[in-house]
Coordinates of C-alpha atoms and ligand atoms in Angstrom, one line a residue:
X1101 CA 153.0 131.9 -10.4
X1102 CA 152.9 134.9 -9.4
X1103 CA 149.4 137.2 -8.6
X1104 CA 151.0 138.7 -5.5
X1105 CA 151.3 136.7 -1.8
X1106 CA 150.1 139.9 -0.2
X1107 CA 146.4 139.6 0.0
X1108 CA 146.2 136.0 1.1
X1109 CA 145.2 136.7 4.7
X1110 CA 141.8 138.7 3.2
X1111 CA 140.9 135.5 2.1
X1112 CA 139.3 135.1 5.2
X1113 CA 135.7 136.8 6.0
X1114 CA 135.4 137.5 9.4
X1115 CA 132.5 135.5 11.1
X1116 CA 134.2 134.9 14.1
X1117 CA 131.7 137.3 16.1
X1118 CA 128.3 135.6 15.7
X1119 CA 127.5 132.9 17.7
X1120 CA 127.5 128.9 17.2
X1121 CA 124.7 127.2 15.6
X1122 CA 123.1 123.8 16.3
X1123 CA 121.3 121.9 14.1
X1124 CA 120.5 118.1 12.9
X1125 CA 121.6 117.5 9.5
X1126 CA 119.5 116.2 7.6
X1127 CA 121.6 114.1 5.5
X1128 CA 123.6 112.4 8.7
X1129 CA 120.5 113.0 11.2
X1130 CA 122.6 114.4 13.9
X1131 CA 122.7 117.3 15.9
X1132 CA 125.8 118.6 15.0
X1133 CA 128.1 121.6 16.2
X1134 CA 128.3 123.5 12.6
X1135 CA 131.3 126.1 14.0
X1136 CA 130.9 129.5 13.9
X1137 CA 127.8 129.5 10.4
X1138 CA 124.4 129.5 9.6
X1139 CA 123.3 128.1 6.5
X1140 CA 122.8 132.0 5.3
X1141 CA 126.0 132.3 6.2
X1142 CA 127.7 129.8 4.6
X1143 CA 126.1 130.9 1.6
X1144 CA 127.8 134.3 1.5
X1145 CA 131.3 133.0 2.8
X1146 CA 130.9 130.6 -0.4
X1147 CA 129.9 133.7 -2.7
X1148 CA 132.8 135.6 -1.2
X1149 CA 135.3 133.3 -1.6
X1150 CA 134.9 131.6 -4.5
X1151 CA 136.8 134.6 -6.9
X1152 CA 139.7 134.6 -4.3
X1153 CA 140.0 130.4 -4.7
X1154 CA 140.3 130.6 -8.7
X1155 CA 143.4 133.6 -8.3
X1156 CA 144.9 131.5 -6.2
X1157 CA 144.4 128.4 -7.7
X1158 CA 145.7 129.0 -11.1
X1159 CA 141.1 130.5 -12.3
X1160 CA 138.9 128.1 -14.1
X1161 CA 139.8 125.6 -17.1
X1162 CA 139.9 127.7 -20.4
X1163 CA 137.4 124.9 -21.8
X1164 CA 133.7 125.3 -21.6
X1165 CA 133.1 121.7 -22.9
X1166 CA 134.8 120.4 -20.1
X1167 CA 133.7 122.6 -18.0
X1168 CA 129.8 121.9 -18.7
X1169 CA 130.1 118.5 -18.9
X1170 CA 131.3 118.1 -15.0
X1171 CA 128.8 119.9 -14.2
X1172 CA 125.7 117.9 -15.3
X1173 CA 127.3 115.0 -13.6
X1174 CA 127.6 117.4 -10.6
X1175 CA 123.8 118.6 -11.2
X1176 CA 123.1 115.1 -11.1
X1177 CA 124.2 114.1 -8.0
X1178 CA 123.0 117.8 -6.4
X1179 CA 119.6 117.0 -7.6
X1180 CA 119.4 112.9 -5.4
X1181 CA 120.4 115.0 -1.8
X1182 CA 118.9 115.6 1.6
X1183 CA 119.5 119.2 0.3
X1184 CA 118.2 120.0 -2.9
X1185 CA 117.6 123.7 -2.3
X1186 CA 121.7 124.2 -2.2
X1187 CA 122.8 125.7 -4.9
X1188 CA 125.9 124.5 -6.3
X1189 CA 128.7 125.4 -8.9
X1190 CA 131.1 123.2 -10.2
X1191 CA 134.3 124.3 -11.6
X1192 CA 137.2 122.3 -13.4
X1193 CA 140.5 124.6 -12.0
X1194 CA 143.7 124.5 -14.2
X1195 CA 145.5 123.2 -12.0
X1196 CA 148.1 119.5 -12.8
X1197 CA 147.8 118.8 -8.7
X1198 CA 145.6 116.1 -8.1
X1199 CA 142.7 117.1 -6.0
X1200 CA 139.1 118.3 -5.0
X1201 CA 137.8 120.2 -2.8
X1202 CA 134.8 122.6 -0.9
X1203 CA 133.5 125.7 -0.1
X1204 CA 130.8 126.3 2.3
X1205 CA 127.5 127.1 0.9
X1206 CA 128.1 125.0 -2.7
X1207 CA 130.8 125.4 -4.0
X1208 CA 133.0 122.4 -5.7
X1209 CA 135.8 121.8 -7.5
X1210 CA 137.8 119.7 -9.2
X1211 CA 141.5 119.9 -10.6
X1212 CA 141.9 119.3 -14.2
X1213 CA 144.8 117.0 -12.6
X1214 CA 142.2 115.1 -11.0
X1215 CA 140.4 114.4 -14.4
X1216 CA 143.7 113.2 -16.5
X1217 CA 144.0 110.5 -13.5
X1218 CA 140.4 109.4 -13.6
X1219 CA 138.8 107.2 -16.3
X1220 CA 135.2 106.9 -17.1
X1221 CA 132.7 109.6 -15.4
X1222 CA 131.8 107.0 -12.7
X1223 CA 135.2 107.8 -11.4
X1224 CA 134.6 111.5 -11.3
X1225 CA 131.5 111.4 -9.7
X1226 CA 132.6 109.7 -7.2
X1227 CA 135.1 112.7 -6.6
X1228 CA 132.0 114.7 -7.5
X1229 CA 130.2 113.7 -4.7
X1230 CA 132.1 112.5 -2.1
X1231 CA 132.7 116.8 -2.3
X1232 CA 129.1 117.2 -2.1
X1233 CA 128.8 115.0 0.8
X1234 CA 131.5 117.3 3.1
X1235 CA 129.4 120.2 1.6
X1236 CA 126.0 118.2 3.0
X1237 CA 127.4 117.6 6.2
X1238 CA 128.2 121.0 6.1
X1239 CA 132.2 119.7 6.9
X1240 CA 133.2 122.7 5.4
X1241 CA 131.7 124.5 7.4
X1242 CA 133.3 123.7 10.4
X1243 CA 136.1 122.9 8.7
X1244 CA 136.2 126.5 7.4
X1245 CA 135.5 127.6 11.0
X1246 CA 138.8 126.2 12.6
X1247 CA 140.9 127.5 9.9
X1248 CA 140.0 131.0 10.9
X1249 CA 141.2 130.1 13.3
X1250 CA 144.4 128.5 11.8
X1251 CA 145.4 132.1 10.1
X1252 CA 144.9 133.5 13.9
X1253 CA 147.6 130.9 14.7
X1254 CA 149.4 132.2 11.9
X1255 CA 148.9 135.4 12.6
X1256 CA 150.5 135.0 15.8
X1257 CA 153.4 133.8 14.2
X1258 CA 154.3 136.6 12.3
X1259 CA 154.0 138.6 15.1
X1260 CA 156.7 136.8 17.0
X1261 CA 159.3 136.7 14.5
X1262 CA 159.1 140.2 13.2
X1263 CA 158.5 138.7 9.6
X1264 CA 155.2 139.1 7.9
X1265 CA 156.8 136.8 5.0
X1266 CA 156.5 134.2 7.6
X1267 CA 153.5 134.5 8.2
X1268 CA 151.9 134.5 4.8
X1269 CA 153.6 131.4 4.6
X1270 CA 152.9 129.0 7.2
X1271 CA 149.1 130.1 6.8
X1272 CA 149.3 130.5 2.9
X1273 CA 145.6 130.4 1.6
X1274 CA 146.5 127.8 -0.4
X1275 CA 147.0 125.9 2.9
X1276 CA 143.8 127.4 4.4
X1277 CA 142.4 124.2 1.6
X1278 CA 144.3 122.5 1.6
X1279 CA 143.9 120.9 5.3
X1280 CA 143.1 117.0 5.8
X1281 CA 139.9 116.4 6.9
X1282 CA 139.6 113.6 10.2
X1283 CA 138.5 109.8 8.8
X1284 CA 135.3 110.0 11.0
X1285 CA 133.7 113.0 8.5
X1286 CA 136.2 111.1 5.2
X1287 CA 133.9 107.9 5.7
X1288 CA 130.7 110.3 6.2
X1289 CA 131.4 112.0 3.4
X1290 CA 132.6 108.7 1.7
X1291 CA 128.8 107.7 2.6
X1292 CA 126.8 110.6 1.9
X1293 CA 129.5 110.7 -2.2
X1294 CA 128.3 107.0 -2.9
X1295 CA 124.7 107.3 -1.7
X1296 CA 124.0 109.8 -4.4
X1297 CA 125.9 107.6 -7.1
X1298 CA 123.4 104.9 -6.5
X1299 CA 120.1 107.2 -6.8
X1300 CA 122.3 109.1 -10.1
X1301 CA 122.8 105.9 -11.4
X1302 CA 126.9 105.4 -10.9
X1303 CA 128.4 102.5 -10.0
X1304 CA 129.3 103.0 -6.8
X1305 CA 132.2 100.5 -7.0
X1306 CA 133.9 103.4 -9.0
X1307 CA 135.0 104.6 -5.5
X1308 CA 137.2 102.1 -4.5
X1309 CA 138.4 101.4 -7.9
X1310 CA 139.8 105.7 -8.7
X1311 CA 141.2 105.8 -4.5
X1312 CA 143.0 102.7 -5.0
X1313 CA 144.1 104.7 -8.6
X1314 CA 145.1 107.4 -6.7
X1315 CA 147.2 105.9 -4.2
X1316 CA 149.3 104.3 -7.3
X1317 CA 149.5 107.8 -8.8
X1318 CA 150.5 108.9 -5.2
X1319 CA 153.0 105.9 -4.6
X1320 CA 155.0 106.8 -8.3
X1321 CA 154.8 110.7 -7.6
X1322 CA 156.9 109.2 -4.7
X1323 CA 158.7 106.9 -6.3
X1324 CA 159.8 109.4 -8.8
X1325 CA 160.4 112.2 -5.5
X1326 CA 163.1 109.6 -4.1
X1327 CA 161.0 108.8 -1.3
X1328 CA 159.3 105.5 0.4
X1329 CA 155.6 108.1 1.0
X1330 CA 154.4 110.6 -0.7
X1331 CA 155.1 114.0 0.7
X1332 CA 152.7 116.3 -1.3
X1333 CA 150.3 117.7 1.1
X1334 CA 148.2 119.1 -2.0
X1335 CA 147.0 115.6 -3.2
X1336 CA 144.3 114.6 -2.6
X1337 CA 145.5 111.3 -1.0
X1338 CA 146.7 114.4 2.0
X1339 CA 143.7 116.0 1.6
X1340 CA 141.0 113.7 2.2
X1341 CA 143.0 110.8 3.6
X1342 CA 140.8 108.0 3.4
X1343 CA 141.5 103.9 2.4
X1344 CA 140.3 101.6 -0.4
X1345 CA 139.0 99.1 3.2
X1346 CA 137.4 102.3 4.4
X1347 CA 135.5 103.5 0.9
X1348 CA 134.7 99.9 0.5
X1349 CA 133.1 99.7 3.9
X1350 CA 131.1 103.4 3.2
X1351 CA 130.0 101.3 0.0
X1352 CA 128.3 98.9 2.1
X1353 CA 127.2 101.5 4.9
X1354 CA 125.1 103.5 2.6
X1355 CA 123.9 100.6 1.2
X1356 CA 124.2 100.9 -3.1
X1357 CA 125.6 97.6 -3.7
X1358 CA 123.1 97.1 -5.9
X1359 CA 122.0 99.0 -9.4
X1360 CA 121.3 97.6 -11.8
X1361 CA 122.6 99.1 -15.6
X1362 CA 125.6 101.4 -13.9
X1363 CA 126.6 103.8 -15.4
X1364 CA 130.8 104.0 -16.4
X1365 CA 130.4 105.7 -20.0
X1366 CA 134.2 105.3 -20.4
X1367 CA 134.3 106.6 -24.0
X1368 CA 131.9 109.7 -23.4
X1369 CA 134.1 110.6 -20.7
X1370 CA 137.7 110.0 -23.1
X1371 CA 136.4 111.9 -25.8
X1372 CA 135.5 114.6 -22.8
X1373 CA 139.2 114.6 -22.1
X1374 CA 140.8 114.5 -24.8
X1375 CA 143.0 117.3 -25.7
X1376 CA 142.7 118.4 -22.6
X1377 CA 146.3 120.3 -20.5
X1378 CA 148.3 118.4 -18.5
X1379 CA 150.7 119.5 -16.2
X1380 CA 151.8 123.0 -16.0
X1381 CA 150.4 125.4 -18.0
X1382 CA 153.9 126.7 -19.9
X1383 CA 152.7 130.5 -19.4
X1384 CA 152.7 129.9 -15.9
X1385 CA 156.3 128.4 -15.5
X1386 CA 156.4 124.4 -15.3
X1387 CA 157.7 121.5 -13.3
X1388 CA 160.1 119.1 -15.7
X1389 CA 161.8 116.4 -12.8
X1390 CA 163.5 118.8 -10.0
X1391 CA 163.7 121.9 -12.7
X1392 CA 161.6 124.5 -12.4
X1393 CA 161.2 126.5 -15.5
X1394 CA 159.4 129.9 -16.8
X1395 CA 159.6 130.6 -21.1
X1396 CA 157.9 134.1 -20.5
X1397 CA 160.0 135.4 -17.3
X1398 CA 162.7 133.2 -19.2
X1399 CA 164.7 131.8 -15.7
X1400 CA 165.3 129.0 -14.1
X1401 CA 166.3 126.7 -12.1
X1402 CA 167.5 122.9 -9.9
X1403 CA 166.2 122.5 -6.8
X1404 CA 168.1 119.3 -4.9
X1405 CA 167.5 115.5 -5.0
X1406 CA 164.4 114.5 -3.4
X1407 CA 162.8 117.8 -3.0
X1408 CA 158.9 117.8 -4.5
X1409 CA 158.3 120.7 -6.4
X1410 CA 154.9 122.8 -6.6
X1411 CA 154.1 125.8 -8.9
X1412 CA 151.6 127.8 -6.9
X1413 CA 150.5 130.8 -8.2
X1414 CA 152.1 133.0 -6.4
X1415 CA 155.0 130.8 -5.0
X1416 CA 157.2 127.8 -5.8
X1417 CA 158.0 125.7 -3.2
X1418 CA 160.3 122.3 -2.8
X1419 CA 159.4 120.0 0.2
X1420 CA 162.6 117.9 0.6
X1421 CA 163.5 116.1 3.9
X1422 CA 162.5 116.2 7.2
X1423 CA 160.6 119.4 6.8
X1424 CA 163.4 121.4 4.5
X1425 CA 162.1 123.6 2.6
X1426 CA 162.2 126.3 -0.8
X1427 CA 160.0 129.2 -1.4
X1428 CA 160.5 131.0 -4.6
X1429 CA 159.0 134.1 -5.1
X1430 CA 159.0 137.3 -7.1
X1431 CA 160.0 140.0 -4.7
X1432 CA 157.1 143.0 -4.8
X1433 CA 157.3 146.5 -5.2
X1434 CA 161.7 146.2 -4.9
X1435 CA 162.8 149.6 -3.7
X1436 CA 166.7 149.2 -2.9
X1437 CA 169.0 148.8 -5.8
X1438 CA 171.4 146.8 -4.2
X1439 CA 170.3 143.5 -3.7
X1440 CA 172.3 143.6 0.1
X1441 CA 170.4 147.0 1.1
X1442 CA 167.2 145.8 0.3
X1443 CA 167.7 142.4 2.0
X1444 CA 169.3 143.3 4.7
X1445 CA 166.3 146.7 4.7
X1446 CA 163.5 145.6 3.0
X1447 CA 162.5 142.1 2.7
X1448 CA 163.7 141.1 6.9
X1449 CA 164.4 144.3 7.9
X1450 CA 164.0 143.0 11.3
X1451 CA 165.8 139.9 11.6
X1452 CA 169.7 139.6 12.3
X1453 CA 172.0 138.3 9.2
X1454 CA 175.9 137.4 11.4
X1455 CA 176.2 136.3 7.8
X1456 CA 174.8 138.9 5.1
X1457 CA 177.1 139.3 1.7
X1458 CA 177.2 140.2 -1.9
X1459 CA 177.0 136.9 -4.6
X1460 CA 177.3 136.7 -8.5
X1461 CA 174.5 134.3 -9.8
X1462 CA 174.5 133.8 -13.8
X1463 CA 176.5 136.8 -13.5
X1464 CA 172.8 138.8 -11.7
X1465 CA 174.0 140.8 -8.7
X1466 CA 172.7 139.1 -6.0
X1467 CA 172.8 139.0 -2.3
X1468 CA 172.4 136.1 0.5
X1469 CA 172.1 135.8 4.0
X1470 CA 170.4 133.2 7.6
X1471 CA 169.6 133.4 10.7
X1472 CA 167.7 131.2 12.7
X1473 CA 163.8 131.6 14.3
X1474 CA 161.3 130.5 16.1
X1475 CA 158.3 129.3 14.1
X1476 CA 155.4 127.3 15.1
X1477 CA 157.0 124.4 13.7
X1478 CA 160.2 124.8 16.0
X1479 CA 163.2 126.5 15.1
X1480 CA 164.7 126.6 12.1
X1481 CA 167.4 127.8 10.3
X1482 CA 166.2 130.3 7.2
X1483 CA 168.4 131.1 4.4
X1484 CA 167.8 134.1 1.8
X1485 CA 168.8 134.7 -1.3
X1486 CA 167.3 137.5 -3.3
X1487 CA 168.6 138.2 -7.2
X1488 CA 168.0 141.2 -9.4
X1489 CA 167.4 139.8 -12.9
X1490 CA 166.4 142.9 -13.3
X1491 CA 166.2 146.4 -13.5
X1492 CA 162.5 145.8 -12.5
X1493 CA 162.7 142.5 -11.4
X1494 CA 163.8 141.2 -8.3
X1495 CA 163.5 137.1 -7.6
X1496 CA 163.9 135.0 -4.0
X1497 CA 164.8 131.9 -2.5
X1498 CA 164.1 131.5 0.9
X1499 CA 165.3 127.9 2.1
X1500 CA 163.9 127.3 5.8
X1501 CA 165.8 123.8 7.6
X1502 CA 165.5 122.2 10.9
X1503 CA 168.4 123.2 12.3
X1504 CA 170.3 119.7 12.8
X1505 CA 169.1 119.4 9.0
X1506 CA 171.1 122.8 7.9
X1507 CA 174.7 121.0 7.5
X1508 CA 173.1 117.7 5.8
X1509 CA 171.0 120.4 4.0
X1510 CA 173.6 123.1 2.6
X1511 CA 175.2 122.0 0.0
X1512 CA 172.8 121.2 -2.3
X1513 CA 170.4 124.5 -1.5
X1514 CA 173.1 125.5 -2.4
X1515 CA 174.0 124.4 -5.6
X1516 CA 170.6 125.0 -6.1
X1517 CA 171.7 128.5 -5.8
X1518 CA 173.6 129.0 -8.0
X1519 CA 171.3 126.3 -10.1
X1520 CA 169.6 130.4 -11.3
X1521 CA 169.8 131.4 -14.7
X1522 CA 167.9 132.5 -17.5
X1523 CA 166.5 130.7 -19.9
X1524 CA 168.0 131.5 -23.9
X1525 CA 165.1 132.4 -27.2
X1526 CA 165.6 128.7 -28.0
X1527 CA 165.1 127.1 -25.0
X1528 CA 162.1 128.8 -23.8
X1529 CA 160.3 128.4 -27.5
X1530 CA 161.1 124.5 -26.1
X1531 CA 159.1 124.1 -24.1
X1532 CA 155.3 122.8 -24.7
X1533 CA 152.9 122.6 -22.7
X1534 CA 152.0 118.3 -21.8
X1535 CA 148.1 117.2 -23.7
X1536 CA 146.1 113.9 -23.3
X1537 CA 145.9 112.5 -26.1
X1538 CA 142.8 109.2 -26.7
X1539 CA 144.0 106.8 -29.1
X1540 CA 143.4 103.7 -30.0
X1541 CA 145.7 100.3 -29.6
X1542 CA 146.4 98.8 -33.2
X1543 CA 148.1 94.9 -33.7
X1544 CA 151.6 95.3 -32.2
X1545 CA 151.2 97.9 -29.9
X1546 CA 152.4 97.4 -26.1
X1547 CA 152.6 98.1 -23.6
X1548 CA 156.6 99.4 -23.5
X1549 CA 155.8 100.8 -27.0
X1550 CA 153.2 103.6 -26.3
X1551 CA 154.7 104.6 -23.4
X1552 CA 157.7 105.3 -25.2
X1553 CA 156.1 108.4 -27.0
X1554 CA 155.6 110.4 -23.4
X1555 CA 157.9 113.3 -23.4
X1556 CA 158.9 111.9 -19.3
X1557 CA 162.9 111.4 -18.8
X1558 CA 162.2 108.7 -17.1
X1559 CA 159.4 106.0 -15.5
X1560 CA 157.8 106.0 -18.4
X1561 CA 156.1 102.8 -18.7
X1562 CA 154.9 103.4 -14.9
X1563 CA 152.9 106.4 -16.0
X1564 CA 151.4 105.1 -18.9
X1565 CA 150.5 102.2 -16.1
X1566 CA 148.5 104.6 -13.6
X1567 CA 147.5 106.9 -16.1
X1568 CA 145.5 103.8 -17.9
X1569 CA 144.9 101.7 -14.7
X1570 CA 146.9 98.5 -15.8
X1571 CA 148.0 96.1 -13.5
X1572 CA 152.3 95.4 -13.4
X1573 CA 151.0 92.0 -15.8
X1574 CA 147.9 94.1 -17.6
X1575 CA 148.8 94.3 -21.9
X1576 CA 147.0 96.0 -24.0
X1577 CA 143.6 95.0 -26.7
X1578 CA 143.9 95.8 -30.5
X1579 CA 141.0 98.6 -30.7
X1580 CA 141.2 99.4 -26.6
X1581 CA 141.8 102.9 -26.2
X1582 CA 144.1 104.4 -24.1
X1583 CA 145.1 108.1 -22.8
X1584 CA 149.1 109.2 -23.1
X1585 CA 150.7 112.5 -22.8
X1586 CA 152.0 113.9 -25.8
X1587 CA 154.2 116.8 -26.2
Ligands
ZN2684 ZN1 136.9 114.6 2.1

């Protein structure tokens, strides 16, 4: 986290003024309304947006060999499409999120979080092929057009509440790329992706296998967050809503069941991801369970049970039950000395607080106040907290609760406020990056004994099984290669 929050709306170039295009798509054979973009505009939008996407999602992962490897998979698939003229750019994003997305004009991204979960080349090809499918069918162009409209809605929200911060929250740059496609678009992207996989001689079945694994992982994440279903809207399961059944149908639909001698390339793949970072890069702050710790900036806080923490480049967000939201960030250039003045005049000068007051958090001067706001999602009780960390640095919490949940949530959110504290040098130094390590099972190794080595507080065996695609009753065979996470 901690790039600036301010320029997110500038991600949107002005493409609204052009006339709608209607064209026959060579891959789908459909005459489709592609929103506001010509092909030339798609490429332009992609070129302009690419660097901003990198900034928003933590940049490209700094591993040239892995980048080249994923590029080679992507280029092989891209060479088989109906639009081989598109110059694709494939990037591994330095993010622990499990996601993949595409921009108009041929920019395709997969996160290192997703690569850690994949088990072979064919599974990665299924994800990359699917994103290529969205580009070829021009869904990303269509979505982009709709996103521009959504942005205008978000600006409207800002005007209604008089708060630029809330406008940023509602229409944050990341959110635009984390919107989901329609079921029809997903089916089409699957069908196309599987077609390209088969043409490139990958096993199409890997698409269904990997989706099942993504679902298992999503389920585990939900369990870890203490919720029956995943509420992580940044996960590929949310942005690309699919079911194994429908992917299976897409495999049949693509007529791609017959690939002789298909490529899986498991060993090659495992060699490529051996040593890859897992989870957050500590220099950006790390999520450990319900805690967020930042060894470089030297602070930590904890969110209540049932909340899922997500570390974004410019803010830390925790989603809780019933749309409860915690947003934590760094105040851009605070001018006021007093936190109460900062809160009431600078940060939220247009809001009316009934109860703004000075408080102290871990010996630091702080201020808090609450009010009710209208938002596009309905009325929300908003509590703001500003904390003077040092002469130049002010950290902020924003708690948003639907009014009927405010009372129930207030104790937990108050505990979060007062959990904010400084980290000692020793505590900061103890935070190590996690990495994927590939090991060969030796006689006597069990799921339990290998899982024990992983530096997680809980659910080690479940994590090990999901990471390695091992069903509940499956054991290990000596000589088999498996992934573990090491600290
Ligand atoms: Zn999709």
